PDB file of C-alpha atoms and ligand atoms in Angstrom:
ATOM      1  CA  MET A   1      -3.001  11.052  -2.341  1.00  0.00           C
ATOM      2  CA  LYS A   2      -0.075   8.669  -2.558  1.00  0.00           C
ATOM      3  CA  PHE A   3       0.011   5.266  -4.236  1.00  0.00           C
ATOM      4  CA  PHE A   4       2.078   2.445  -2.792  1.00  0.00           C
ATOM      5  CA  ILE A   5       2.370  -0.917  -4.512  1.00  0.00           C
ATOM      6  CA  ASP A   6       1.367  -3.905  -2.382  1.00  0.00           C
ATOM      7  CA  THR A   7       3.827  -6.589  -3.471  1.00  0.00           C
ATOM      8  CA  ALA A   8       7.299  -8.011  -2.846  1.00  0.00           C
ATOM      9  CA  ASN A   9       7.746  -8.880  -6.530  1.00  0.00           C
ATOM     10  CA  LEU A  10      10.554  -6.860  -8.114  1.00  0.00           C
ATOM     11  CA  ASP A  11       9.216  -7.181 -11.682  1.00  0.00           C
ATOM     12  CA  GLU A  12       5.853  -5.764 -10.621  1.00  0.00           C
ATOM     13  CA  ILE A  13       7.585  -2.979  -8.675  1.00  0.00           C
ATOM     14  CA  ARG A  14       9.737  -2.050 -11.697  1.00  0.00           C
ATOM     15  CA  LYS A  15       6.762  -2.106 -14.097  1.00  0.00           C
ATOM     16  CA  ALA A  16       4.662   0.086 -11.794  1.00  0.00           C
ATOM     17  CA  LYS A  17       7.618   2.408 -11.170  1.00  0.00           C
ATOM     18  CA  SER A  18       7.997   2.935 -14.917  1.00  0.00           C
ATOM     19  CA  LEU A  19       4.458   4.374 -14.937  1.00  0.00           C
ATOM     20  CA  GLY A  20       5.672   7.095 -12.554  1.00  0.00           C
ATOM     21  CA  ILE A  21       2.965   6.495  -9.968  1.00  0.00           C
ATOM     22  CA  VAL A  22       4.695   4.556  -7.183  1.00  0.00           C
ATOM     23  CA  ASP A  23       5.399   6.494  -3.992  1.00  0.00           C
ATOM     24  CA  GLY A  24       6.257   3.474  -1.829  1.00  0.00           C
ATOM     25  CA  VAL A  25       5.927  -0.279  -1.281  1.00  0.00           C
ATOM     26  CA  THR A  26       4.194  -2.458   1.297  1.00  0.00           C
ATOM     27  CA  THR A  27       5.132  -6.075   1.901  1.00  0.00           C
ATOM     28  CA  ASN A  28       3.987  -8.643   4.436  1.00  0.00           C
ATOM     29  CA  PRO A  29       5.122 -12.192   5.328  1.00  0.00           C
ATOM     30  CA  THR A  30       2.657 -13.715   2.846  1.00  0.00           C
ATOM     31  CA  LEU A  31       3.880 -11.535  -0.046  1.00  0.00           C
ATOM     32  CA  LEU A  32       7.549 -12.257   0.803  1.00  0.00           C
ATOM     33  CA  SER A  33       6.846 -16.013   1.044  1.00  0.00           C
ATOM     34  CA  ARG A  34       5.901 -15.955  -2.675  1.00  0.00           C
ATOM     35  CA  GLU A  35       9.338 -14.662  -3.734  1.00  0.00           C
ATOM     36  CA  ALA A  36      12.425 -16.841  -4.154  1.00  0.00           C
ATOM     37  CA  GLY A  37      15.535 -16.151  -2.081  1.00  0.00           C
ATOM     38  CA  ASP A  38      16.361 -14.597   1.282  1.00  0.00           C
ATOM     39  CA  PRO A  39      13.617 -12.132   2.290  1.00  0.00           C
ATOM     40  CA  MET A  40      16.242  -9.689   3.651  1.00  0.00           C
ATOM     41  CA  GLU A  41      17.915  -9.645   0.216  1.00  0.00           C
ATOM     42  CA  VAL A  42      14.536  -9.197  -1.494  1.00  0.00           C
ATOM     43  CA  LEU A  43      13.791  -6.218   0.791  1.00  0.00           C
ATOM     44  CA  LYS A  44      17.257  -4.779   0.098  1.00  0.00           C
ATOM     45  CA  ALA A  45      16.639  -5.001  -3.653  1.00  0.00           C
ATOM     46  CA  ILE A  46      13.221  -3.337  -3.289  1.00  0.00           C
ATOM     47  CA  CYS A  47      14.769  -0.489  -1.262  1.00  0.00           C
ATOM     48  CA  SER A  48      17.390   0.154  -3.914  1.00  0.00           C
ATOM     49  CA  GLU A  49      14.645   0.293  -6.569  1.00  0.00           C
ATOM     50  CA  ILE A  50      12.247   2.611  -4.679  1.00  0.00           C
ATOM     51  CA  SER A  51      13.277   5.718  -2.736  1.00  0.00           C
ATOM     52  CA  GLY A  52       9.940   6.063  -0.900  1.00  0.00           C
ATOM     53  CA  PRO A  53       8.890   4.117   2.207  1.00  0.00           C
ATOM     54  CA  VAL A  54       9.127   0.307   2.035  1.00  0.00           C
ATOM     55  CA  SER A  55       7.190  -1.543   4.754  1.00  0.00           C
ATOM     56  CA  ALA A  56       8.730  -4.744   6.146  1.00  0.00           C
ATOM     57  CA  GLU A  57       6.745  -6.709   8.718  1.00  0.00           C
ATOM     58  CA  VAL A  58       7.975  -8.271  11.957  1.00  0.00           C
ATOM     59  CA  VAL A  59       6.946 -11.823  12.867  1.00  0.00           C
ATOM     60  CA  SER A  60       7.781 -11.598  16.578  1.00  0.00           C
ATOM     61  CA  LEU A  61       4.801 -11.138  18.862  1.00  0.00           C
ATOM     62  CA  ASP A  62       6.468 -10.024  22.123  1.00  0.00           C
ATOM     63  CA  GLU A  63       7.627  -6.451  22.721  1.00  0.00           C
ATOM     64  CA  GLU A  64      11.343  -7.244  23.007  1.00  0.00           C
ATOM     65  CA  GLY A  65      11.259  -9.486  19.938  1.00  0.00           C
ATOM     66  CA  ILE A  66       9.399  -6.867  17.871  1.00  0.00           C
ATOM     67  CA  VAL A  67      11.868  -4.129  18.871  1.00  0.00           C
ATOM     68  CA  ARG A  68      14.869  -6.384  18.141  1.00  0.00           C
ATOM     69  CA  GLU A  69      13.485  -7.448  14.758  1.00  0.00           C
ATOM     70  CA  GLY A  70      12.473  -3.875  13.943  1.00  0.00           C
ATOM     71  CA  ARG A  71      16.001  -2.612  14.600  1.00  0.00           C
ATOM     72  CA  GLU A  72      17.461  -5.368  12.379  1.00  0.00           C
ATOM     73  CA  LEU A  73      15.032  -4.646   9.525  1.00  0.00           C
ATOM     74  CA  ALA A  74      15.720  -0.904   9.834  1.00  0.00           C
ATOM     75  CA  LYS A  75      19.410  -1.578   9.060  1.00  0.00           C
ATOM     76  CA  ILE A  76      18.476  -2.733   5.533  1.00  0.00           C
ATOM     77  CA  ALA A  77      17.980   0.837   4.278  1.00  0.00           C
ATOM     78  CA  ASN A  78      16.946   4.319   5.407  1.00  0.00           C
ATOM     79  CA  ASN A  79      13.534   3.991   3.764  1.00  0.00           C
ATOM     80  CA  ILE A  80      12.459   0.830   5.620  1.00  0.00           C
ATOM     81  CA  VAL A  81       9.284   1.212   7.697  1.00  0.00           C
ATOM     82  CA  ILE A  82       8.588  -1.421  10.357  1.00  0.00           C
ATOM     83  CA  LYS A  83       5.174  -3.002  10.020  1.00  0.00           C
ATOM     84  CA  ILE A  84       3.791  -4.182  13.356  1.00  0.00           C
ATOM     85  CA  PRO A  85       0.438  -5.911  13.995  1.00  0.00           C
ATOM     86  CA  ILE A  86      -1.767  -4.052  16.476  1.00  0.00           C
ATOM     87  CA  THR A  87      -1.488  -5.785  19.851  1.00  0.00           C
ATOM     88  CA  GLU A  88      -0.560  -4.479  23.307  1.00  0.00           C
ATOM     89  CA  ASP A  89       3.059  -5.578  22.785  1.00  0.00           C
ATOM     90  CA  GLY A  90       2.928  -4.097  19.300  1.00  0.00           C
ATOM     91  CA  LEU A  91       1.859  -0.680  20.605  1.00  0.00           C
ATOM     92  CA  ARG A  92       4.660  -0.682  23.210  1.00  0.00           C
ATOM     93  CA  ALA A  93       7.171  -1.541  20.492  1.00  0.00           C
ATOM     94  CA  VAL A  94       5.798   1.231  18.235  1.00  0.00           C
ATOM     95  CA  ARG A  95       6.450   3.836  20.935  1.00  0.00           C
ATOM     96  CA  ARG A  96      10.007   2.581  21.464  1.00  0.00           C
ATOM     97  CA  LEU A  97      10.951   2.314  17.786  1.00  0.00           C
ATOM     98  CA  GLU A  98       9.469   5.729  16.938  1.00  0.00           C
ATOM     99  CA  ALA A  99      11.457   7.217  19.860  1.00  0.00           C
ATOM    100  CA  GLU A 100      14.591   5.827  18.178  1.00  0.00           C
ATOM    101  CA  GLY A 101      13.626   7.501  14.899  1.00  0.00           C
ATOM    102  CA  ILE A 102      12.475   4.272  13.240  1.00  0.00           C
ATOM    103  CA  HIS A 103       9.176   4.714  11.405  1.00  0.00           C
ATOM    104  CA  THR A 104       6.364   2.241  12.010  1.00  0.00           C
ATOM    105  CA  ASN A 105       3.266   1.076  10.157  1.00  0.00           C
ATOM    106  CA  VAL A 106       0.659  -0.459  12.472  1.00  0.00           C
ATOM    107  CA  THR A 107      -0.997  -3.218  10.498  1.00  0.00           C
ATOM    108  CA  LEU A 108      -4.076  -5.444  10.664  1.00  0.00           C
ATOM    109  CA  VAL A 109      -6.196  -2.442  11.680  1.00  0.00           C
ATOM    110  CA  PHE A 110      -9.889  -3.271  11.407  1.00  0.00           C
ATOM    111  CA  SER A 111     -11.556  -0.663  13.657  1.00  0.00           C
ATOM    112  CA  PRO A 112     -11.407   3.117  14.197  1.00  0.00           C
ATOM    113  CA  MET A 113     -10.476   2.526  17.856  1.00  0.00           C
ATOM    114  CA  GLN A 114      -7.430   0.484  16.811  1.00  0.00           C
ATOM    115  CA  ALA A 115      -6.537   3.362  14.481  1.00  0.00           C
ATOM    116  CA  LEU A 116      -6.832   5.848  17.357  1.00  0.00           C
ATOM    117  CA  LEU A 117      -4.640   3.723  19.645  1.00  0.00           C
ATOM    118  CA  ALA A 118      -1.951   3.384  16.976  1.00  0.00           C
ATOM    119  CA  ALA A 119      -1.919   7.166  16.463  1.00  0.00           C
ATOM    120  CA  LYS A 120      -1.654   7.769  20.216  1.00  0.00           C
ATOM    121  CA  ALA A 121       1.288   5.338  20.344  1.00  0.00           C
ATOM    122  CA  GLY A 122       2.987   7.549  17.743  1.00  0.00           C
ATOM    123  CA  ALA A 123       2.765   5.367  14.620  1.00  0.00           C
ATOM    124  CA  THR A 124       3.817   7.030  11.370  1.00  0.00           C
ATOM    125  CA  TYR A 125       1.286   4.960   9.374  1.00  0.00           C
ATOM    126  CA  ILE A 126      -1.634   2.620   9.969  1.00  0.00           C
ATOM    127  CA  SER A 127      -2.777  -0.009   7.477  1.00  0.00           C
ATOM    128  CA  ALA A 128      -6.572  -0.334   7.442  1.00  0.00           C
ATOM    129  CA  PHE A 129      -7.563  -3.617   5.789  1.00  0.00           C
ATOM    130  CA  VAL A 130     -10.713  -2.878   3.790  1.00  0.00           C
ATOM    131  CA  GLY A 131     -10.940  -5.999   1.608  1.00  0.00           C
ATOM    132  CA  ARG A 132     -10.776  -8.457   4.502  1.00  0.00           C
ATOM    133  CA  LEU A 133     -13.601  -6.557   6.255  1.00  0.00           C
ATOM    134  CA  ASP A 134     -15.697  -6.538   3.082  1.00  0.00           C
ATOM    135  CA  ASP A 135     -15.054 -10.310   2.854  1.00  0.00           C
ATOM    136  CA  VAL A 136     -16.903 -10.793   6.159  1.00  0.00           C
ATOM    137  CA  SER A 137     -19.789  -8.448   5.227  1.00  0.00           C
ATOM    138  CA  HIS A 138     -18.539  -5.346   7.063  1.00  0.00           C
ATOM    139  CA  VAL A 139     -18.081  -2.087   5.166  1.00  0.00           C
ATOM    140  CA  GLY A 140     -14.277  -1.911   5.240  1.00  0.00           C
ATOM    141  CA  MET A 141     -14.113   1.709   4.117  1.00  0.00           C
ATOM    142  CA  ASP A 142     -16.094   2.843   7.211  1.00  0.00           C
ATOM    143  CA  THR A 143     -12.948   2.257   9.294  1.00  0.00           C
ATOM    144  CA  VAL A 144     -11.012   4.564   6.968  1.00  0.00           C
ATOM    145  CA  ARG A 145     -13.698   7.275   7.017  1.00  0.00           C
ATOM    146  CA  LEU A 146     -14.007   7.241  10.816  1.00  0.00           C
ATOM    147  CA  ALA A 147     -10.243   7.059  11.437  1.00  0.00           C
ATOM    148  CA  SER A 148      -9.733   9.982   9.056  1.00  0.00           C
ATOM    149  CA  GLN A 149     -12.396  12.002  10.916  1.00  0.00           C
ATOM    150  CA  ILE A 150     -10.816  11.235  14.301  1.00  0.00           C
ATOM    151  CA  TYR A 151      -7.299  12.099  13.100  1.00  0.00           C
ATOM    152  CA  ASP A 152      -8.548  15.390  11.633  1.00  0.00           C
ATOM    153  CA  THR A 153     -10.457  16.303  14.808  1.00  0.00           C
ATOM    154  CA  TYR A 154      -7.474  15.766  17.100  1.00  0.00           C
ATOM    155  CA  GLY A 155      -4.689  16.726  14.696  1.00  0.00           C
ATOM    156  CA  PHE A 156      -2.879  13.365  14.585  1.00  0.00           C
ATOM    157  CA  ASP A 157      -0.092  13.196  11.973  1.00  0.00           C
ATOM    158  CA  THR A 158      -0.410   9.406  11.521  1.00  0.00           C
ATOM    159  CA  GLN A 159      -1.037   8.632   7.856  1.00  0.00           C
ATOM    160  CA  ILE A 160      -3.797   6.247   6.816  1.00  0.00           C
ATOM    161  CA  ILE A 161      -2.837   3.544   4.324  1.00  0.00           C
ATOM    162  CA  VAL A 162      -5.815   1.767   2.789  1.00  0.00           C
ATOM    163  CA  ALA A 163      -4.686  -1.857   2.474  1.00  0.00           C
ATOM    164  CA  SER A 164      -6.221  -5.144   1.380  1.00  0.00           C
ATOM    165  CA  ILE A 165      -7.423  -3.464  -1.807  1.00  0.00           C
ATOM    166  CA  ARG A 166      -9.184  -5.844  -4.179  1.00  0.00           C
ATOM    167  CA  ASN A 167     -10.547  -3.669  -7.013  1.00  0.00           C
ATOM    168  CA  PRO A 168     -10.499  -0.175  -8.596  1.00  0.00           C
ATOM    169  CA  LEU A 169     -13.569   0.959  -6.624  1.00  0.00           C
ATOM    170  CA  HIS A 170     -11.623   0.449  -3.392  1.00  0.00           C
ATOM    171  CA  VAL A 171      -9.110   3.009  -4.686  1.00  0.00           C
ATOM    172  CA  LEU A 172     -11.865   5.503  -5.575  1.00  0.00           C
ATOM    173  CA  ASP A 173     -13.507   5.034  -2.172  1.00  0.00           C
ATOM    174  CA  ALA A 174     -10.128   5.396  -0.419  1.00  0.00           C
ATOM    175  CA  ALA A 175      -9.649   8.777  -2.119  1.00  0.00           C
ATOM    176  CA  LEU A 176     -13.181   9.901  -1.212  1.00  0.00           C
ATOM    177  CA  ALA A 177     -12.758   8.704   2.397  1.00  0.00           C
ATOM    178  CA  GLY A 178      -9.746  10.991   2.883  1.00  0.00           C
ATOM    179  CA  ALA A 179      -7.019   8.317   2.999  1.00  0.00           C
ATOM    180  CA  ASP A 180      -3.430   9.545   2.680  1.00  0.00           C
ATOM    181  CA  ILE A 181      -2.279   6.459   0.792  1.00  0.00           C
ATOM    182  CA  ALA A 182      -3.708   3.467  -1.058  1.00  0.00           C
ATOM    183  CA  THR A 183      -1.463   0.423  -1.269  1.00  0.00           C
ATOM    184  CA  ILE A 184      -2.512  -1.349  -4.439  1.00  0.00           C
ATOM    185  CA  PRO A 185      -1.710  -4.786  -5.907  1.00  0.00           C
ATOM    186  CA  TYR A 186      -0.153  -4.622  -9.406  1.00  0.00           C
ATOM    187  CA  LYS A 187      -3.218  -6.269 -10.995  1.00  0.00           C
ATOM    188  CA  VAL A 188      -5.475  -3.490  -9.673  1.00  0.00           C
ATOM    189  CA  ILE A 189      -3.026  -0.804 -10.896  1.00  0.00           C
ATOM    190  CA  THR A 190      -3.397  -2.200 -14.429  1.00  0.00           C
ATOM    191  CA  GLN A 191      -7.199  -2.269 -14.009  1.00  0.00           C
ATOM    192  CA  LEU A 192      -7.127   1.430 -13.023  1.00  0.00           C
ATOM    193  CA  VAL A 193      -5.505   2.286 -16.357  1.00  0.00           C
ATOM    194  CA  GLN A 194      -8.037   0.428 -18.476  1.00  0.00           C
ATOM    195  CA  HIS A 195     -11.452   1.530 -19.741  1.00  0.00           C
ATOM    196  CA  PRO A 196     -13.412  -0.213 -22.532  1.00  0.00           C
ATOM    197  CA  LEU A 197     -14.251   3.162 -24.118  1.00  0.00           C
ATOM    198  CA  THR A 198     -10.534   4.022 -24.262  1.00  0.00           C
ATOM    199  CA  GLU A 199      -9.911   0.748 -26.148  1.00  0.00           C
ATOM    200  CA  ILE A 200     -12.811   1.408 -28.542  1.00  0.00           C
ATOM    201  CA  GLY A 201     -11.628   5.014 -28.995  1.00  0.00           C
ATOM    202  CA  ILE A 202      -8.092   3.920 -29.928  1.00  0.00           C
ATOM    203  CA  GLN A 203      -9.416   1.369 -32.467  1.00  0.00           C
ATOM    204  CA  ARG A 204     -11.705   3.974 -34.049  1.00  0.00           C
ATOM    205  CA  PHE A 205      -8.907   6.553 -34.374  1.00  0.00           C
ATOM    206  CA  LEU A 206      -6.585   3.953 -35.947  1.00  0.00           C
ATOM    207  CA  GLU A 207      -9.253   2.809 -38.438  1.00  0.00           C
ATOM    208  CA  ASP A 208      -9.990   6.417 -39.468  1.00  0.00           C
ATOM    209  CA  TRP A 209      -6.267   7.112 -39.822  1.00  0.00           C
ATOM    210  CA  LYS A 210      -6.024   4.182 -42.269  1.00  0.00           C
ATOM    211  CA  LYS A 211      -8.429   6.134 -44.527  1.00  0.00           C
ATOM    212  CA  VAL A 212      -6.006   9.087 -44.504  1.00  0.00           C
ATOM    213  CA  GLU A 213      -3.088   6.772 -45.386  1.00  0.00           C
ATOM    214  CA  ALA A 214      -5.131   5.161 -48.174  1.00  0.00           C
ATOM    215  CA  ARG A 215      -5.996   8.616 -49.607  1.00  0.00           C
ATOM    216  CA  LYS A 216      -2.306   9.572 -49.640  1.00  0.00           C
ATOM    217  CA  LYS A 217      -1.529   6.500 -51.806  1.00  0.00           C
ATOM    218  CA  LYS A 218      -4.138   7.461 -54.486  1.00  0.00           C
TER     219      LYS A 218
HETATM  220  C1  E4P B 301      -0.640  -4.459   3.069  1.00  0.00           C
HETATM  221  O1  E4P B 301      -0.196  -3.661   3.842  1.00  0.00           O
HETATM  222  C2  E4P B 301      -1.432  -5.621   3.523  1.00  0.00           C
HETATM  223  O2  E4P B 301      -0.622  -6.536   4.177  1.00  0.00           O
HETATM  224  C3  E4P B 301      -2.140  -6.234   2.342  1.00  0.00           C
HETATM  225  O3  E4P B 301      -2.789  -5.196   1.631  1.00  0.00           O
HETATM  226  C4  E4P B 301      -3.125  -7.321   2.732  1.00  0.00           C
HETATM  227  O4  E4P B 301      -3.877  -7.662   1.603  1.00  0.00           O
HETATM  228  P1  E4P B 301      -4.787  -8.981   1.558  1.00  0.00           P
HETATM  229  O5  E4P B 301      -5.924  -8.800   2.502  1.00  0.00           O
HETATM  230  O6  E4P B 301      -5.233  -9.052   0.126  1.00  0.00           O
HETATM  231  O7  E4P B 301      -3.909 -10.138   1.951  1.00  0.00           O
END
């Protein structure tokens, strides 16, 4: 299972990269709006930091606009993936961009049927938003489980990214549901590392080691 980091913040990307666990990056217009400077320059800097896929989202809604924007974004670097919301125009644009060799990530996927349509259109990735479904009392991970089952049954190569992750249990459930990738905010990555028993264990070892040091001084 791959881990992407869900941020456009370079400091967070560098810190996560130093842990050796970042296989790619996902951004969206909201995440880019939080960063200073020209979003194209921010994306360029991210792509020079990370060699894996970096998703950049279009804001056009019509097919021609999505394709035009997708081609422009793809010029930033070889590892750019074009993130496209699932709509009828979006699906048409996915087919065209993939035919040109530009990888796509169909986003805002909330149902297994949307996941199936995106795969049939030839998307390289889909982003299934689990947290936003949980927020409205639907079991977000069900979409991932069912999409994974459908893709396995029919042999689709489209990779499932679990997005809108809010906590460490979402990452565990994503792994158990058969997701290819979890895209995780930096805060949740740090939560995955921590465990209260690890903290207590470190303190206990250090206190016992002090006894050894004290003995040496006698
Ligand atoms: C990433 O691909 C998504 O855009 C992101 O995970 C959405 O997360 P949110 O629901 O916390 O905004």
